[in-house]
Coordinates of N, CA and C in Angstrom, one line a residue:
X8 N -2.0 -52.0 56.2 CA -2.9 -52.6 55.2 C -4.2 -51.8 54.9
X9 N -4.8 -51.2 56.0 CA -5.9 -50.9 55.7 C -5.5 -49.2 54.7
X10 N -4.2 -48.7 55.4 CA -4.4 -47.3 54.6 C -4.2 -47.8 53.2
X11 N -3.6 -48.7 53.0 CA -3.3 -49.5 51.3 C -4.9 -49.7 50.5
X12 N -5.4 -49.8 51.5 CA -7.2 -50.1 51.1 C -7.7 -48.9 50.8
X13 N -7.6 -48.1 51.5 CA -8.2 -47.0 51.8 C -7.5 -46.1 50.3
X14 N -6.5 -46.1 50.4 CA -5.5 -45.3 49.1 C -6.1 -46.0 47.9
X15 N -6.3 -46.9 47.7 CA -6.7 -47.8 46.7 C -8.2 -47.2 45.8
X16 N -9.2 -47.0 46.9 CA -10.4 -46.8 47.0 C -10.8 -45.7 46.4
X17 N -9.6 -44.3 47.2 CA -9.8 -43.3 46.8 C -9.2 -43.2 45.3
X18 N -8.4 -44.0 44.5 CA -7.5 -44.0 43.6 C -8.8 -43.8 42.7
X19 N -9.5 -45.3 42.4 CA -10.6 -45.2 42.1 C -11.3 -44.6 41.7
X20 N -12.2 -44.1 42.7 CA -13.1 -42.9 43.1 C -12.5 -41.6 42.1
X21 N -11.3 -41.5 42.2 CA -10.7 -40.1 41.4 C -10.4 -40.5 40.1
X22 N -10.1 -42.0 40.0 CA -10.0 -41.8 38.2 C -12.0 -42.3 38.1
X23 N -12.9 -42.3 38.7 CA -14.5 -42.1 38.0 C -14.6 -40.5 37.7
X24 N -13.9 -40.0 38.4 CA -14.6 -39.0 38.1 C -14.4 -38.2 37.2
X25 N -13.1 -38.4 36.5 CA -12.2 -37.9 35.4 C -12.6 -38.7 34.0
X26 N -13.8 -39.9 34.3 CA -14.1 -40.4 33.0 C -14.7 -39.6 32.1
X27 N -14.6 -39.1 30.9 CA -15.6 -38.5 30.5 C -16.7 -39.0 29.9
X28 N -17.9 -38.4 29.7 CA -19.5 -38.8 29.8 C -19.6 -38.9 28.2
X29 N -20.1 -39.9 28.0 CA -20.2 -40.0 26.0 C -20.9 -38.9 25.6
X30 N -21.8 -37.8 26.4 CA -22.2 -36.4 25.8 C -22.3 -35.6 27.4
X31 N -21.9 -34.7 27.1 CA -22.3 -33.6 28.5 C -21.2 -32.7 28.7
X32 N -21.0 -32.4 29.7 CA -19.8 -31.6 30.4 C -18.5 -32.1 30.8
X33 N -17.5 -31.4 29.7 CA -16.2 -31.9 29.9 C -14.9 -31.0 29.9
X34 N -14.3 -31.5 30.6 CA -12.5 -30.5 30.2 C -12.0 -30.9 29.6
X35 N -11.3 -29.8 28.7 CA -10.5 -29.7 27.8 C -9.0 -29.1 28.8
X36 N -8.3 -30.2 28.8 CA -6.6 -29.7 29.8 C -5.6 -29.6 28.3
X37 N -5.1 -28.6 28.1 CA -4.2 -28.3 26.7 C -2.9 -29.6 27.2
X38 N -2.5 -30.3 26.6 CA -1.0 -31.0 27.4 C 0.6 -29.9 26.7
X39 N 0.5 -29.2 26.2 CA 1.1 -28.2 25.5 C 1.0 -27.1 25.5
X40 N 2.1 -25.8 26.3 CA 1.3 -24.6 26.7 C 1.1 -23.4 25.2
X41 N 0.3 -22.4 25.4 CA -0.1 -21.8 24.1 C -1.2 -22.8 23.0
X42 N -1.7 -23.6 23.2 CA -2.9 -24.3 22.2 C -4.1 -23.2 22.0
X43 N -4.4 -23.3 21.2 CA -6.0 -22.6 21.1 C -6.9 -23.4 21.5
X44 N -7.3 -23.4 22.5 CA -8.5 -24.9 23.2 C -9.5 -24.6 22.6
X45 N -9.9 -23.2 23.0 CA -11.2 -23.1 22.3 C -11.9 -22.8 20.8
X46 N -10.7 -22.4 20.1 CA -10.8 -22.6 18.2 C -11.0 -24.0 18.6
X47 N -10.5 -25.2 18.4 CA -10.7 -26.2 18.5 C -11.7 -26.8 18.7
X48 N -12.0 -26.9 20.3 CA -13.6 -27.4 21.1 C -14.6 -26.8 19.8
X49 N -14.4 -25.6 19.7 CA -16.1 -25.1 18.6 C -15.7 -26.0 17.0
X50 N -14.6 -25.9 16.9 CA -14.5 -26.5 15.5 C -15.1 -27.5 15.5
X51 N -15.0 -28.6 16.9 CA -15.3 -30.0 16.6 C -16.6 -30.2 17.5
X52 N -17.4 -29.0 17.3 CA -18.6 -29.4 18.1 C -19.1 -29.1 19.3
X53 N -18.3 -28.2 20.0 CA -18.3 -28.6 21.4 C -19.0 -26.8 21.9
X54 N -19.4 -26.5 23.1 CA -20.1 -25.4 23.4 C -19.1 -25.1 24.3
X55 N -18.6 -23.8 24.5 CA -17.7 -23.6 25.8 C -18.8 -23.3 27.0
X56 N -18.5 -23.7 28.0 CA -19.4 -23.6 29.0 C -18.9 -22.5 30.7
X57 N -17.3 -22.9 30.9 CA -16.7 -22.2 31.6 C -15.2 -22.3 31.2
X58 N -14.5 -21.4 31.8 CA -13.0 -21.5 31.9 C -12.5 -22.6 33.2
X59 N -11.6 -23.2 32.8 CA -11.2 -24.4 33.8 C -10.8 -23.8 34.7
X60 N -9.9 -24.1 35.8 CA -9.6 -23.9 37.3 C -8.1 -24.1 37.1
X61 N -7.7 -25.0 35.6 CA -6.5 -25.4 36.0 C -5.8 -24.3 34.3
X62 N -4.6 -23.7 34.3 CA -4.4 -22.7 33.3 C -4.5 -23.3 31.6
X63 N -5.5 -22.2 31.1 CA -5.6 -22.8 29.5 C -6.3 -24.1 29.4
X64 N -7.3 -24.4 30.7 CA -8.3 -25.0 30.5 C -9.4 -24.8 30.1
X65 N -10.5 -25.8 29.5 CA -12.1 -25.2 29.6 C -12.7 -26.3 29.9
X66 N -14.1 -26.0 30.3 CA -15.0 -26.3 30.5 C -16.0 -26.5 29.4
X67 N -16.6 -27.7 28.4 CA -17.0 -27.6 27.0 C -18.5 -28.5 27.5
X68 N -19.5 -28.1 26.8 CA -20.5 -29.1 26.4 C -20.4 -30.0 24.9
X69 N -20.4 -31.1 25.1 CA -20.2 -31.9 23.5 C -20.2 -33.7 23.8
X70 N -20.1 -33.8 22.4 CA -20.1 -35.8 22.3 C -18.4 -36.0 22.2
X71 N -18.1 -37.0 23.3 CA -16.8 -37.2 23.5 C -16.2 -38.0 22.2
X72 N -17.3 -38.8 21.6 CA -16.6 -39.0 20.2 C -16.1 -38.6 19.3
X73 N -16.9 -37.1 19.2 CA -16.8 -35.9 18.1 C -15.5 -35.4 18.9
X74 N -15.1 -35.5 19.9 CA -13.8 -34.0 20.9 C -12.7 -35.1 20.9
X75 N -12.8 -36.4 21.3 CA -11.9 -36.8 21.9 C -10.5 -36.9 20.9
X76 N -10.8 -37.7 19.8 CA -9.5 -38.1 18.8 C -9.1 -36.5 18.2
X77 N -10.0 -35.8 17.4 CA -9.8 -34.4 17.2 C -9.1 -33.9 18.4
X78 N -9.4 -33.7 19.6 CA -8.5 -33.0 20.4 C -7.6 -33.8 21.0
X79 N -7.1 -34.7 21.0 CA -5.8 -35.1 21.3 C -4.7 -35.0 20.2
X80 N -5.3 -34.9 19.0 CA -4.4 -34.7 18.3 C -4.0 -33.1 18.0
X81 N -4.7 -32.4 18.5 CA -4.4 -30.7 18.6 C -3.6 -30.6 20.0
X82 N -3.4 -31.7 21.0 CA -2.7 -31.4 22.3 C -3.7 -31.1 23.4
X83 N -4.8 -31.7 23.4 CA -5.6 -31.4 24.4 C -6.1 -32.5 24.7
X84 N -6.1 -32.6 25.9 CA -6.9 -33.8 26.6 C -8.1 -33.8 27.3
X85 N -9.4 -35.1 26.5 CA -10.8 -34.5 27.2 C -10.5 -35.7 28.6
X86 N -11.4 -35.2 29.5 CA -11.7 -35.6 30.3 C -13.1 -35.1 30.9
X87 N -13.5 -35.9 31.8 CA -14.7 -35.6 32.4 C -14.4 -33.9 33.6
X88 N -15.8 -33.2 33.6 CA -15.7 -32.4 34.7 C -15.9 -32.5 36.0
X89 N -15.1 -32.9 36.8 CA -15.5 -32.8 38.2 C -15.3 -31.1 38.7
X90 N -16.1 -31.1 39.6 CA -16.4 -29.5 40.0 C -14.9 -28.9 40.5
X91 N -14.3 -29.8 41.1 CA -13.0 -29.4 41.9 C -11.8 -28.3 41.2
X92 N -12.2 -29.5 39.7 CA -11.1 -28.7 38.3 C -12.4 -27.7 37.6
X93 N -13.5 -27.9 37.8 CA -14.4 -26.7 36.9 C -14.1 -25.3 37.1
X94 N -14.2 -24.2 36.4 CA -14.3 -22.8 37.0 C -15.5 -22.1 36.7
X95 N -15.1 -20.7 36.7 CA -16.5 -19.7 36.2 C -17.5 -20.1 35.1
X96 N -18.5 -19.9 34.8 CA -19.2 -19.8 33.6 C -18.4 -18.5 32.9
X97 N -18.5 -18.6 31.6 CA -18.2 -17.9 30.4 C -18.9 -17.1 30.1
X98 N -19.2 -15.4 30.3 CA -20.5 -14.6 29.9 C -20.7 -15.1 28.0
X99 N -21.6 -14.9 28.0 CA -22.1 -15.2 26.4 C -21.6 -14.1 25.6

């Protein structure tokens, strides 16, 4: 019972962190391989910030309002950044 608690807890804990933030730092995970993530993210606003951790991801600054419906419908899914899935910064 308790590891059922404990699993529960951490379930949680891992979808907070994946919420994304109504403006700030977020990933862009393509659900479709070959997408242009990042034509997209700048199209609708967004600043690239780093390359994700996980392949054909990024790392964007922007308003999830302006990214979210635009980029699901191009095949990308926003989500919040946790450092774990973050990667490098992007030289300028």
């Amino acid at each position: 019972m308790v590891i059922v608690q404990i699993a529960g807890v951490a379930a949680v804990l891992a979808g907070l962190a994946i919420i994304p933030p109504k403006q700030g730092n977020m990933l862009l995970l393509p659900l479709l391989p070959h997408r242009l993530v990042a034509a997209a993210a700048i199209r609708h606003g967004a600043t690239i910030v780093a390359r994700g951790r996980l392949p054909g991801s990024l790392v964007v600054r922007g308003r999830f309002a302006a990214l979210a419906g635009p980029m699901i419908g191009d095949g990308v899914l926003v989500i919040g950044a946790p450092a774990l899935l973050c990667g490098e910064a992007v030289p300028a």
